[in-house]
Amino acid sequence: MTPPTDGQAADNNDHLVRSDNPDHPANLIPSLCAKFWKLGWVTGTGGGASIREDDLVYLAPSGVQKELMKPSDIYVLSLTAQAQSLSQRQRVYLRRPAAHKPSQCTPLFLAAFTRRRAGCCIHTHSHWAVLVTLLLEAQGPGNDREFRINNIEQIKGFGRGFEKSGNLGYHDTLVIPVIENTAHEEDLTEFLEEAMVKYPDTYAVLVRRHGVYVWGENVHKAKTQCESLDYLFQLAVEMKRLNLPWITDIEPTTPKKS
Amino acid sequence: MTPPTDGQAADNNDHLVRSDNPDHPANLIPSLCAKFWKLGWVTGTGGGASIREDDLVYLAPSGVQKELMKPSDIYVLSLTAQAQSLSQRQRVYLRRPAAHKPSQCTPLFLAAFTRRRAGCCIHTHSHWAVLVTLLLEAQGPGNDREFRINNIEQIKGFGRGFEKSGNLGYHDTLVIPVIENTAHEEDLTEFLEEAMVKYPDTYAVLVRRHGVYVWGENVHKAKTQCESLDYLFQLAVEMKRLNLPWITDIEPTTPKKS
Amino acid sequence: MTPPTDGQAADNNDHLVRSDNPDHPANLIPSLCAKFWKLGWVTGTGGGASIREDDLVYLAPSGVQKELMKPSDIYVLSLTAQAQSLSQRQRVYLRRPAAHKPSQCTPLFLAAFTRRRAGCCIHTHSHWAVLVTLLLEAQGPGNDREFRINNIEQIKGFGRGFEKSGNLGYHDTLVIPVIENTAHEEDLTEFLEEAMVKYPDTYAVLVRRHGVYVWGENVHKAKTQCESLDYLFQLAVEMKRLNLPWITDIEPTTPKKS
Amino acid sequence: MTPPTDGQAADNNDHLVRSDNPDHPANLIPSLCAKFWKLGWVTGTGGGASIREDDLVYLAPSGVQKELMKPSDIYVLSLTAQAQSLSQRQRVYLRRPAAHKPSQCTPLFLAAFTRRRAGCCIHTHSHWAVLVTLLLEAQGPGNDREFRINNIEQIKGFGRGFEKSGNLGYHDTLVIPVIENTAHEEDLTEFLEEAMVKYPDTYAVLVRRHGVYVWGENVHKAKTQCESLDYLFQLAVEMKRLNLPWITDIEPTTPKKS
């Protein structure tokens, strides 16, 4: 962290978002969001991303066109200072952008950072995610709370789970819980946390008629898992259109040679 | 406004379209149109965009490849001078490009600027907009005049309406009126104005078999609302293909904690 | 034309493909093809483009990755010299690239240049064009020889026809003839020429299970008409999936005011 | 090969991946993978590419975001040294990147290089490839082992086969074998090799629920054949949705003139 060098009051800590390193969170969040905008994940001003480095959490603001985001738009908070604040809802920011409001995804990102030790959390409004939650909803109560798919190679893109090493296998079933959307985004937090408890090995939670939250131990894992999941959501919708089932019983093919 | 510095007659006011600021309307309209071309919204020479700054209105010309537009292609007119001209159909341009013809969308853009105090108005020929008007038409008279969708998170991307603060909520119903297309684009104007009166809180009007007009108080709001609307149009077509209804009765999910 | 300045034999006329002007045909064909590659029109090595300036015709070569094309890849021939050659099939090139073979589309491009005085001709293998020819084929003999669509605003992107001024109207029917594909591309030429005679006002000919040829008086018109046509092909496929008819009987909406 | 010039131990042979030539395999693999990422072929960390120049094989590593790959990420091995190693499974790399693990596609790429003298092999997880294998699977045993399509112009993008000159014709049937996926990617190798024996003229093998491997004598042929194949896979899925058959009996259209 370089000391503040501009005329702003030292306590706005603008130095926290200045770096020549393109992988610094304050540079990486804008470049990731620009990529996500082109993928159709963060249309309008929906969706966002957040990165944690040790105690510091970097957040994209609310209401910004994601492909135009700049490092100076980034919020920074300290997890320790946040935990120490008297009211958990009162955000204690080390650094705030000049205009903008904080992202309403903030408590959900923080849940991934504090409960799953995630290094990065991404929120998308991908069409494919929304359509999958609608297709599940149409199956009726009891069948609408989980997205399940197996026997697709891309499933190997996901880790086995929290504090487990290695990835899922081709024949494993990927299970992503679905929570119902709430009128106010911050009210999703308790349901997301419930889902994390009930599905301790998931790296994502779908939100009905809204989108998906995906996290990972670091930016690489969060971003690649988010891509693999959106790939599977799109594949699932295409499969549904062609009457192909998401869950199948495939006999493993074993090699003849040792 | 810098004084004219080139050899052209001073009364062509070329200085009105020259600026180093990428957010100056004469620079922003070309960069927005290039973005819209990649999104498939302004294919061929259809669609366009216009920006108002106080009394000045900046317009993309007719018949230009949208991804190749330059600041020197931009028309500028004064709303006051236009209102004072004896015949409203006679356009009083402060600045005209060397070649080109004025956009036929001009009176529709002006309706948004004068009746809704819009700062920006966008017109797209998006496939999804056209398909939504066709799906509504197929429902028969009486059911074909409004696009209605609710219980989708992206609805929160829209303002509550003219001179109202805040945005629509997740459970609100987004209502976009549909007007029938006319043989000549300028003849749409009275129908667009009728729709603005009948639907005072809308920020958009669909045109059957043609596309959509979307506006907002400023470029940010017009562009993000246009994106969110196209997202919803595409989602609506995908939902229709999968027999999922656009209007549903969802019980709100309330948080357990205070 | 600047005189040859490099060590190559003067009769290879490399100066014909060297220019600092980005709109010079030898620069424009590569930049258009790169754009068409991104649109999915010239996948693999299929498709191509050609530009005529007075007596000179510039052609993309065969078998080149379209997004990697360079001005030095371009063939140049003279229409007059070609007409004077003893055998019409013997191409008389003023300039040839060092490697590569000439495009098999060449006689088809020349048909547009000599019979329609086109300034540019584009050939795409667009999925949407191929699917439209397949949907027509499925309607059976007698109904499979023309793509017809009306009452879609984008139809206004097309000129009224050869040596006619103005564009088609919203209520007009766009008619694009379909010819059957042949085993060798150059054998399409007589069928394309037949279609030009039978449909004198068309600017395009669909080739069954193959793609489409689109031309225009200049690059702007060929390119924008090609875009508008691909838009309509894609819309037509989407409409077919949703059981929406391509030909409708819409009562014109007349303005109330004068 | 330029001698090593940096401080690293000479036996890591970093000079093998350094070049100013954009077509050097260590530069070309990253640029190709960035292009493939945009096409949706190498989402998450799935898929990859490999190039052979004489005895040297250049490979993309495992687990890298394909659009961020750099020349320093590339593995290099010698086919001769590999053949001489006591255990074929023990890879003998001339050059390894500092971090990363070798790609699990390596034995499959090597099969294309050693058995088909390929100069380039590409592996994609394209949705369209996966969906085609699922549509075939749904046809039941006996009908699910080959993707067959004919009478589509894009078929001409494929060579006639190993050590045969010229390309397939418009009326020829393109046949791509399908092998079943295995839990571990390297176990596919024997099945891929079996398919190469059974289908000696194929340039590709589909892997059920996984993707496709495509090769060619050089980068140009591998990449253009991969594009043409993905075009045909996408077309096939669209045709299936519209109930259009992949195999038809079309009477060739013969030219009237000689």
PDB file of C-alpha atoms in Angstrom, chain D:
ATOM      1  CA  MET D   1      16.402 -22.067 -31.875  1.00  0.00           C
ATOM      2  CA  THR D   2      18.299 -19.224 -30.248  1.00  0.00           C
ATOM      3  CA  PRO D   3      20.511 -20.175 -27.289  1.00  0.00           C
ATOM      4  CA  PRO D   4      19.200 -19.397 -23.800  1.00  0.00           C
ATOM      5  CA  THR D   5      19.979 -15.847 -22.772  1.00  0.00           C
ATOM      6  CA  ASP D   6      18.353 -15.405 -19.372  1.00  0.00           C
ATOM      7  CA  GLY D   7      19.393 -16.342 -15.912  1.00  0.00           C
ATOM      8  CA  GLN D   8      17.310 -19.514 -15.732  1.00  0.00           C
ATOM      9  CA  ALA D   9      19.073 -22.858 -15.755  1.00  0.00           C
ATOM     10  CA  ALA D  10      19.851 -23.605 -19.394  1.00  0.00           C
ATOM     11  CA  ASP D  11      18.056 -26.947 -19.225  1.00  0.00           C
ATOM     12  CA  ASN D  12      14.585 -25.322 -18.892  1.00  0.00           C
ATOM     13  CA  ASN D  13      15.012 -24.245 -22.509  1.00  0.00           C
ATOM     14  CA  ASP D  14      12.915 -21.100 -22.156  1.00  0.00           C
ATOM     15  CA  HIS D  15      14.279 -20.022 -25.527  1.00  0.00           C
ATOM     16  CA  LEU D  16      11.960 -22.635 -27.075  1.00  0.00           C
ATOM     17  CA  VAL D  17       8.964 -20.417 -26.239  1.00  0.00           C
ATOM     18  CA  ARG D  18      10.440 -17.040 -27.073  1.00  0.00           C
ATOM     19  CA  SER D  19      10.032 -15.518 -30.507  1.00  0.00           C
ATOM     20  CA  ASP D  20       9.079 -12.271 -32.189  1.00  0.00           C
ATOM     21  CA  ASN D  21       7.185 -14.199 -34.864  1.00  0.00           C
ATOM     22  CA  PRO D  22       3.451 -14.174 -34.073  1.00  0.00           C
ATOM     23  CA  ASP D  23       3.143 -17.520 -35.886  1.00  0.00           C
ATOM     24  CA  HIS D  24       5.679 -19.249 -33.646  1.00  0.00           C
ATOM     25  CA  PRO D  25       3.752 -22.012 -31.857  1.00  0.00           C
ATOM     26  CA  ALA D  26       4.419 -20.496 -28.417  1.00  0.00           C
ATOM     27  CA  ASN D  27       2.762 -17.256 -29.591  1.00  0.00           C
ATOM     28  CA  LEU D  28       0.148 -18.835 -31.817  1.00  0.00           C
ATOM     29  CA  ILE D  29      -1.318 -21.189 -29.193  1.00  0.00           C
ATOM     30  CA  PRO D  30      -2.169 -18.274 -26.838  1.00  0.00           C
ATOM     31  CA  SER D  31      -3.661 -16.185 -29.678  1.00  0.00           C
ATOM     32  CA  LEU D  32      -5.693 -19.125 -30.966  1.00  0.00           C
ATOM     33  CA  CYS D  33      -6.934 -19.960 -27.454  1.00  0.00           C
ATOM     34  CA  ALA D  34      -8.001 -16.333 -26.914  1.00  0.00           C
ATOM     35  CA  LYS D  35      -9.998 -16.550 -30.156  1.00  0.00           C
ATOM     36  CA  PHE D  36     -11.479 -19.934 -29.116  1.00  0.00           C
ATOM     37  CA  TRP D  37     -12.467 -18.513 -25.722  1.00  0.00           C
ATOM     38  CA  LYS D  38     -14.515 -15.782 -27.426  1.00  0.00           C
ATOM     39  CA  LEU D  39     -16.192 -18.469 -29.570  1.00  0.00           C
ATOM     40  CA  GLY D  40     -17.314 -20.325 -26.430  1.00  0.00           C
ATOM     41  CA  TRP D  41     -15.120 -23.360 -27.212  1.00  0.00           C
ATOM     42  CA  VAL D  42     -12.790 -23.307 -24.187  1.00  0.00           C
ATOM     43  CA  THR D  43     -14.977 -22.073 -21.327  1.00  0.00           C
ATOM     44  CA  GLY D  44     -13.830 -22.464 -17.730  1.00  0.00           C
ATOM     45  CA  THR D  45     -10.540 -24.242 -18.242  1.00  0.00           C
ATOM     46  CA  GLY D  46     -11.843 -26.884 -20.631  1.00  0.00           C
ATOM     47  CA  GLY D  47     -10.448 -27.523 -24.109  1.00  0.00           C
ATOM     48  CA  GLY D  48      -7.064 -26.540 -25.526  1.00  0.00           C
ATOM     49  CA  ALA D  49      -4.702 -26.680 -28.491  1.00  0.00           C
ATOM     50  CA  SER D  50      -1.354 -28.102 -29.472  1.00  0.00           C
ATOM     51  CA  ILE D  51       1.042 -27.512 -32.383  1.00  0.00           C
ATOM     52  CA  ARG D  52       3.751 -29.775 -33.767  1.00  0.00           C
ATOM     53  CA  GLU D  53       6.719 -28.483 -35.702  1.00  0.00           C
ATOM     54  CA  ASP D  54       8.821 -31.400 -36.887  1.00  0.00           C
ATOM     55  CA  ASP D  55       9.914 -33.218 -33.732  1.00  0.00           C
ATOM     56  CA  LEU D  56       8.790 -30.579 -31.256  1.00  0.00           C
ATOM     57  CA  VAL D  57       5.298 -30.489 -29.758  1.00  0.00           C
ATOM     58  CA  TYR D  58       4.001 -27.326 -28.051  1.00  0.00           C
ATOM     59  CA  LEU D  59       1.150 -27.720 -25.564  1.00  0.00           C
ATOM     60  CA  ALA D  60      -1.137 -25.387 -23.611  1.00  0.00           C
ATOM     61  CA  PRO D  61      -1.103 -26.223 -19.878  1.00  0.00           C
ATOM     62  CA  SER D  62      -3.979 -27.447 -17.776  1.00  0.00           C
ATOM     63  CA  GLY D  63      -6.130 -25.159 -15.678  1.00  0.00           C
ATOM     64  CA  VAL D  64      -5.282 -21.812 -17.294  1.00  0.00           C
ATOM     65  CA  GLN D  65      -7.883 -19.240 -18.329  1.00  0.00           C
ATOM     66  CA  LYS D  66      -7.562 -19.672 -22.086  1.00  0.00           C
ATOM     67  CA  GLU D  67      -7.955 -15.987 -22.967  1.00  0.00           C
ATOM     68  CA  LEU D  68      -5.102 -15.053 -20.607  1.00  0.00           C
ATOM     69  CA  MET D  69      -2.547 -17.614 -21.790  1.00  0.00           C
ATOM     70  CA  LYS D  70       1.022 -16.420 -22.389  1.00  0.00           C
ATOM     71  CA  PRO D  71       3.966 -17.966 -24.252  1.00  0.00           C
ATOM     72  CA  SER D  72       5.635 -18.626 -20.903  1.00  0.00           C
ATOM     73  CA  ASP D  73       2.748 -20.988 -20.034  1.00  0.00           C
ATOM     74  CA  ILE D  74       3.625 -23.404 -22.864  1.00  0.00           C
ATOM     75  CA  TYR D  75       5.022 -26.928 -22.478  1.00  0.00           C
ATOM     76  CA  VAL D  76       7.393 -28.309 -25.117  1.00  0.00           C
ATOM     77  CA  LEU D  77       8.243 -31.956 -25.670  1.00  0.00           C
ATOM     78  CA  SER D  78      10.192 -33.891 -28.261  1.00  0.00           C
ATOM     79  CA  LEU D  79       8.376 -36.775 -29.980  1.00  0.00           C
ATOM     80  CA  THR D  80      11.604 -38.693 -30.377  1.00  0.00           C
ATOM     81  CA  ALA D  81      12.599 -38.280 -26.737  1.00  0.00           C
ATOM     82  CA  GLN D  82       9.044 -39.217 -25.715  1.00  0.00           C
ATOM     83  CA  ALA D  83       9.147 -42.389 -27.832  1.00  0.00           C
ATOM     84  CA  GLN D  84      12.502 -43.296 -26.267  1.00  0.00           C
ATOM     85  CA  SER D  85      11.345 -42.829 -22.683  1.00  0.00           C
ATOM     86  CA  LEU D  86      11.039 -46.143 -20.860  1.00  0.00           C
ATOM     87  CA  SER D  87       7.456 -45.592 -19.792  1.00  0.00           C
ATOM     88  CA  GLN D  88       5.194 -43.953 -22.342  1.00  0.00           C
ATOM     89  CA  ARG D  89       3.175 -42.323 -19.550  1.00  0.00           C
ATOM     90  CA  GLN D  90       6.224 -40.548 -18.193  1.00  0.00           C
ATOM     91  CA  ARG D  91       6.289 -37.313 -20.101  1.00  0.00           C
ATOM     92  CA  VAL D  92       9.708 -36.042 -21.114  1.00  0.00           C
ATOM     93  CA  TYR D  93       9.377 -32.252 -21.388  1.00  0.00           C
ATOM     94  CA  LEU D  94      12.118 -30.164 -22.922  1.00  0.00           C
ATOM     95  CA  ARG D  95      10.516 -27.068 -21.416  1.00  0.00           C
ATOM     96  CA  ARG D  96       8.032 -26.611 -18.589  1.00  0.00           C
ATOM     97  CA  PRO D  97       6.305 -23.453 -17.350  1.00  0.00           C
ATOM     98  CA  ALA D  98       7.145 -22.308 -13.822  1.00  0.00           C
ATOM     99  CA  ALA D  99       3.764 -23.191 -12.334  1.00  0.00           C
ATOM    100  CA  HIS D 100       0.854 -25.183 -13.888  1.00  0.00           C
ATOM    101  CA  LYS D 101       0.311 -28.839 -14.625  1.00  0.00           C
ATOM    102  CA  PRO D 102       0.484 -30.483 -18.041  1.00  0.00           C
ATOM    103  CA  SER D 103      -2.735 -30.746 -20.048  1.00  0.00           C
ATOM    104  CA  GLN D 104      -4.643 -34.011 -19.682  1.00  0.00           C
ATOM    105  CA  CYS D 105      -5.325 -33.808 -23.426  1.00  0.00           C
ATOM    106  CA  THR D 106      -1.608 -34.459 -24.077  1.00  0.00           C
ATOM    107  CA  PRO D 107      -1.837 -38.160 -25.035  1.00  0.00           C
ATOM    108  CA  LEU D 108      -4.777 -37.408 -27.326  1.00  0.00           C
ATOM    109  CA  PHE D 109      -2.891 -34.602 -29.056  1.00  0.00           C
ATOM    110  CA  LEU D 110       0.122 -36.927 -29.394  1.00  0.00           C
ATOM    111  CA  ALA D 111      -2.093 -39.572 -31.028  1.00  0.00           C
ATOM    112  CA  ALA D 112      -3.032 -37.058 -33.760  1.00  0.00           C
ATOM    113  CA  PHE D 113       0.623 -36.081 -34.225  1.00  0.00           C
ATOM    114  CA  THR D 114       2.054 -39.610 -34.357  1.00  0.00           C
ATOM    115  CA  ARG D 115      -0.746 -41.483 -36.112  1.00  0.00           C
ATOM    116  CA  ARG D 116      -2.038 -38.802 -38.488  1.00  0.00           C
ATOM    117  CA  ARG D 117       1.085 -36.650 -38.849  1.00  0.00           C
ATOM    118  CA  ALA D 118      -1.057 -33.731 -37.776  1.00  0.00           C
ATOM    119  CA  GLY D 119       0.593 -30.335 -37.404  1.00  0.00           C
ATOM    120  CA  CYS D 120      -2.073 -29.038 -35.036  1.00  0.00           C
ATOM    121  CA  CYS D 121      -4.771 -30.537 -32.839  1.00  0.00           C
ATOM    122  CA  ILE D 122      -7.599 -28.606 -31.167  1.00  0.00           C
ATOM    123  CA  HIS D 123      -9.927 -29.755 -28.392  1.00  0.00           C
ATOM    124  CA  THR D 124     -13.174 -27.882 -27.717  1.00  0.00           C
ATOM    125  CA  HIS D 125     -16.067 -28.238 -25.277  1.00  0.00           C
ATOM    126  CA  SER D 126     -18.397 -26.469 -27.706  1.00  0.00           C
ATOM    127  CA  HIS D 127     -22.064 -26.683 -26.689  1.00  0.00           C
ATOM    128  CA  TRP D 128     -22.949 -27.689 -30.224  1.00  0.00           C
ATOM    129  CA  ALA D 129     -20.587 -30.658 -30.206  1.00  0.00           C
ATOM    130  CA  VAL D 130     -21.982 -31.847 -26.864  1.00  0.00           C
ATOM    131  CA  LEU D 131     -25.592 -31.431 -28.025  1.00  0.00           C
ATOM    132  CA  VAL D 132     -24.946 -33.384 -31.239  1.00  0.00           C
ATOM    133  CA  THR D 133     -23.584 -36.311 -29.188  1.00  0.00           C
ATOM    134  CA  LEU D 134     -26.687 -36.124 -26.960  1.00  0.00           C
ATOM    135  CA  LEU D 135     -29.073 -36.066 -29.933  1.00  0.00           C
ATOM    136  CA  LEU D 136     -27.316 -39.132 -31.364  1.00  0.00           C
ATOM    137  CA  GLU D 137     -27.426 -40.885 -27.973  1.00  0.00           C
ATOM    138  CA  ALA D 138     -31.185 -40.309 -27.872  1.00  0.00           C
ATOM    139  CA  GLN D 139     -31.548 -42.217 -31.140  1.00  0.00           C
ATOM    140  CA  GLY D 140     -30.539 -45.366 -29.313  1.00  0.00           C
ATOM    141  CA  PRO D 141     -27.761 -47.922 -29.629  1.00  0.00           C
ATOM    142  CA  GLY D 142     -26.691 -48.637 -33.179  1.00  0.00           C
ATOM    143  CA  ASN D 143     -27.522 -45.122 -34.307  1.00  0.00           C
ATOM    144  CA  ASP D 144     -25.461 -43.177 -31.884  1.00  0.00           C
ATOM    145  CA  ARG D 145     -21.888 -43.824 -32.965  1.00  0.00           C
ATOM    146  CA  GLU D 146     -21.566 -41.480 -35.930  1.00  0.00           C
ATOM    147  CA  PHE D 147     -22.519 -37.917 -36.777  1.00  0.00           C
ATOM    148  CA  ARG D 148     -23.484 -37.959 -40.457  1.00  0.00           C
ATOM    149  CA  ILE D 149     -24.532 -35.011 -42.556  1.00  0.00           C
ATOM    150  CA  ASN D 150     -24.632 -34.408 -46.311  1.00  0.00           C
ATOM    151  CA  ASN D 151     -25.712 -31.891 -48.932  1.00  0.00           C
ATOM    152  CA  ILE D 152     -24.486 -28.827 -47.076  1.00  0.00           C
ATOM    153  CA  GLU D 153     -21.891 -26.625 -48.807  1.00  0.00           C
ATOM    154  CA  GLN D 154     -19.760 -26.256 -45.646  1.00  0.00           C
ATOM    155  CA  ILE D 155     -18.848 -29.962 -45.931  1.00  0.00           C
ATOM    156  CA  LYS D 156     -16.375 -28.848 -48.615  1.00  0.00           C
ATOM    157  CA  GLY D 157     -14.261 -27.410 -45.795  1.00  0.00           C
ATOM    158  CA  PHE D 158     -12.889 -30.900 -44.966  1.00  0.00           C
ATOM    159  CA  GLY D 159     -10.055 -32.794 -46.516  1.00  0.00           C
ATOM    160  CA  ARG D 160     -10.852 -36.181 -48.121  1.00  0.00           C
ATOM    161  CA  GLY D 161      -8.658 -37.925 -45.614  1.00  0.00           C
ATOM    162  CA  PHE D 162      -5.259 -39.027 -44.468  1.00  0.00           C
ATOM    163  CA  GLU D 163      -2.800 -38.875 -47.322  1.00  0.00           C
ATOM    164  CA  LYS D 164      -5.571 -38.099 -49.832  1.00  0.00           C
ATOM    165  CA  SER D 165      -5.606 -34.870 -51.756  1.00  0.00           C
ATOM    166  CA  GLY D 166      -8.480 -32.503 -52.247  1.00  0.00           C
ATOM    167  CA  ASN D 167     -11.587 -31.852 -50.187  1.00  0.00           C
ATOM    168  CA  LEU D 168     -14.966 -33.474 -49.722  1.00  0.00           C
ATOM    169  CA  GLY D 169     -17.658 -32.518 -52.229  1.00  0.00           C
ATOM    170  CA  TYR D 170     -21.042 -30.904 -51.601  1.00  0.00           C
ATOM    171  CA  HIS D 171     -22.919 -34.200 -52.096  1.00  0.00           C
ATOM    172  CA  ASP D 172     -20.480 -36.266 -50.003  1.00  0.00           C
ATOM    173  CA  THR D 173     -21.461 -37.423 -46.535  1.00  0.00           C
ATOM    174  CA  LEU D 174     -19.322 -36.120 -43.707  1.00  0.00           C
ATOM    175  CA  VAL D 175     -18.902 -38.852 -41.089  1.00  0.00           C
ATOM    176  CA  ILE D 176     -17.517 -38.029 -37.625  1.00  0.00           C
ATOM    177  CA  PRO D 177     -17.155 -40.946 -35.193  1.00  0.00           C
ATOM    178  CA  VAL D 178     -18.366 -40.622 -31.590  1.00  0.00           C
ATOM    179  CA  ILE D 179     -16.560 -42.255 -28.670  1.00  0.00           C
ATOM    180  CA  GLU D 180     -17.913 -42.507 -25.131  1.00  0.00           C
ATOM    181  CA  ASN D 181     -16.425 -40.220 -22.506  1.00  0.00           C
ATOM    182  CA  THR D 182     -14.269 -41.679 -19.747  1.00  0.00           C
ATOM    183  CA  ALA D 183     -13.882 -40.546 -16.151  1.00  0.00           C
ATOM    184  CA  HIS D 184     -10.251 -39.558 -16.787  1.00  0.00           C
ATOM    185  CA  GLU D 185      -9.379 -37.736 -19.976  1.00  0.00           C
ATOM    186  CA  GLU D 186      -6.190 -39.643 -20.666  1.00  0.00           C
ATOM    187  CA  ASP D 187      -8.218 -42.889 -20.762  1.00  0.00           C
ATOM    188  CA  LEU D 188      -9.882 -41.621 -23.914  1.00  0.00           C
ATOM    189  CA  THR D 189      -6.644 -42.187 -25.794  1.00  0.00           C
ATOM    190  CA  GLU D 190      -7.169 -45.817 -26.730  1.00  0.00           C
ATOM    191  CA  PHE D 191     -10.714 -45.126 -27.892  1.00  0.00           C
ATOM    192  CA  LEU D 192      -9.567 -42.131 -29.948  1.00  0.00           C
ATOM    193  CA  GLU D 193      -6.874 -44.313 -31.516  1.00  0.00           C
ATOM    194  CA  GLU D 194      -9.437 -47.052 -32.246  1.00  0.00           C
ATOM    195  CA  ALA D 195     -11.645 -44.470 -33.964  1.00  0.00           C
ATOM    196  CA  MET D 196      -8.687 -43.271 -36.051  1.00  0.00           C
ATOM    197  CA  VAL D 197      -8.160 -46.854 -37.239  1.00  0.00           C
ATOM    198  CA  LYS D 198     -11.841 -47.489 -37.910  1.00  0.00           C
ATOM    199  CA  TYR D 199     -12.319 -44.087 -39.610  1.00  0.00           C
ATOM    200  CA  PRO D 200      -8.962 -43.462 -41.299  1.00  0.00           C
ATOM    201  CA  ASP D 201     -10.202 -40.452 -43.258  1.00  0.00           C
ATOM    202  CA  THR D 202     -11.697 -38.511 -40.400  1.00  0.00           C
ATOM    203  CA  TYR D 203     -10.073 -35.336 -39.090  1.00  0.00           C
ATOM    204  CA  ALA D 204     -12.157 -35.300 -35.922  1.00  0.00           C
ATOM    205  CA  VAL D 205     -13.581 -37.469 -33.176  1.00  0.00           C
ATOM    206  CA  LEU D 206     -16.569 -36.451 -31.058  1.00  0.00           C
ATOM    207  CA  VAL D 207     -16.542 -37.392 -27.378  1.00  0.00           C
ATOM    208  CA  ARG D 208     -19.973 -37.994 -25.862  1.00  0.00           C
ATOM    209  CA  ARG D 209     -21.124 -35.351 -23.356  1.00  0.00           C
ATOM    210  CA  HIS D 210     -17.641 -33.792 -23.553  1.00  0.00           C
ATOM    211  CA  GLY D 211     -16.717 -32.140 -26.852  1.00  0.00           C
ATOM    212  CA  VAL D 212     -14.582 -32.814 -29.901  1.00  0.00           C
ATOM    213  CA  TYR D 213     -10.968 -33.294 -30.998  1.00  0.00           C
ATOM    214  CA  VAL D 214     -10.111 -31.884 -34.436  1.00  0.00           C
ATOM    215  CA  TRP D 215      -6.729 -31.987 -36.192  1.00  0.00           C
ATOM    216  CA  GLY D 216      -5.139 -31.065 -39.485  1.00  0.00           C
ATOM    217  CA  GLU D 217      -1.812 -31.098 -41.322  1.00  0.00           C
ATOM    218  CA  ASN D 218      -1.103 -27.562 -40.124  1.00  0.00           C
ATOM    219  CA  VAL D 219      -2.640 -24.828 -37.988  1.00  0.00           C
ATOM    220  CA  HIS D 220      -4.623 -23.376 -40.899  1.00  0.00           C
ATOM    221  CA  LYS D 221      -6.259 -26.716 -41.720  1.00  0.00           C
ATOM    222  CA  ALA D 222      -6.912 -27.711 -38.116  1.00  0.00           C
ATOM    223  CA  LYS D 223      -8.433 -24.331 -37.251  1.00  0.00           C
ATOM    224  CA  THR D 224     -10.574 -23.986 -40.392  1.00  0.00           C
ATOM    225  CA  GLN D 225     -11.776 -27.591 -40.136  1.00  0.00           C
ATOM    226  CA  CYS D 226     -12.620 -27.010 -36.472  1.00  0.00           C
ATOM    227  CA  GLU D 227     -14.606 -23.899 -37.431  1.00  0.00           C
ATOM    228  CA  SER D 228     -16.431 -25.680 -40.250  1.00  0.00           C
ATOM    229  CA  LEU D 229     -17.253 -28.580 -37.943  1.00  0.00           C
ATOM    230  CA  ASP D 230     -18.607 -26.348 -35.202  1.00  0.00           C
ATOM    231  CA  TYR D 231     -20.679 -24.546 -37.876  1.00  0.00           C
ATOM    232  CA  LEU D 232     -22.115 -27.932 -38.929  1.00  0.00           C
ATOM    233  CA  PHE D 233     -22.762 -28.985 -35.322  1.00  0.00           C
ATOM    234  CA  GLN D 234     -24.681 -25.751 -34.679  1.00  0.00           C
ATOM    235  CA  LEU D 235     -26.560 -26.089 -37.967  1.00  0.00           C
ATOM    236  CA  ALA D 236     -27.411 -29.706 -37.088  1.00  0.00           C
ATOM    237  CA  VAL D 237     -28.910 -28.694 -33.733  1.00  0.00           C
ATOM    238  CA  GLU D 238     -30.937 -25.904 -35.388  1.00  0.00           C
ATOM    239  CA  MET D 239     -32.089 -28.367 -38.080  1.00  0.00           C
ATOM    240  CA  LYS D 240     -33.135 -30.871 -35.408  1.00  0.00           C
ATOM    241  CA  ARG D 241     -35.208 -28.191 -33.634  1.00  0.00           C
ATOM    242  CA  LEU D 242     -36.986 -27.515 -36.931  1.00  0.00           C
ATOM    243  CA  ASN D 243     -37.411 -31.235 -37.790  1.00  0.00           C
ATOM    244  CA  LEU D 244     -35.080 -31.028 -40.787  1.00  0.00           C
ATOM    245  CA  PRO D 245     -33.131 -34.246 -41.505  1.00  0.00           C
ATOM    246  CA  TRP D 246     -29.320 -34.313 -41.521  1.00  0.00           C
ATOM    247  CA  ILE D 247     -29.170 -36.889 -44.334  1.00  0.00           C
ATOM    248  CA  THR D 248     -31.057 -36.200 -47.543  1.00  0.00           C
ATOM    249  CA  ASP D 249     -31.220 -37.537 -51.062  1.00  0.00           C
ATOM    250  CA  ILE D 250     -30.652 -34.542 -53.324  1.00  0.00           C
ATOM    251  CA  GLU D 251     -30.482 -34.929 -57.096  1.00  0.00           C
ATOM    252  CA  PRO D 252     -27.335 -33.088 -58.245  1.00  0.00           C
ATOM    253  CA  THR D 253     -28.007 -29.924 -60.258  1.00  0.00           C
ATOM    254  CA  THR D 254     -25.979 -30.039 -63.456  1.00  0.00           C
ATOM    255  CA  PRO D 255     -25.016 -26.980 -65.438  1.00  0.00           C
ATOM    256  CA  LYS D 256     -26.697 -26.603 -68.811  1.00  0.00           C
ATOM    257  CA  LYS D 257     -23.643 -25.029 -70.397  1.00  0.00           C
ATOM    258  CA  SER D 258     -20.448 -27.025 -70.872  1.00  0.00           C
TER     259      SER D 258
END
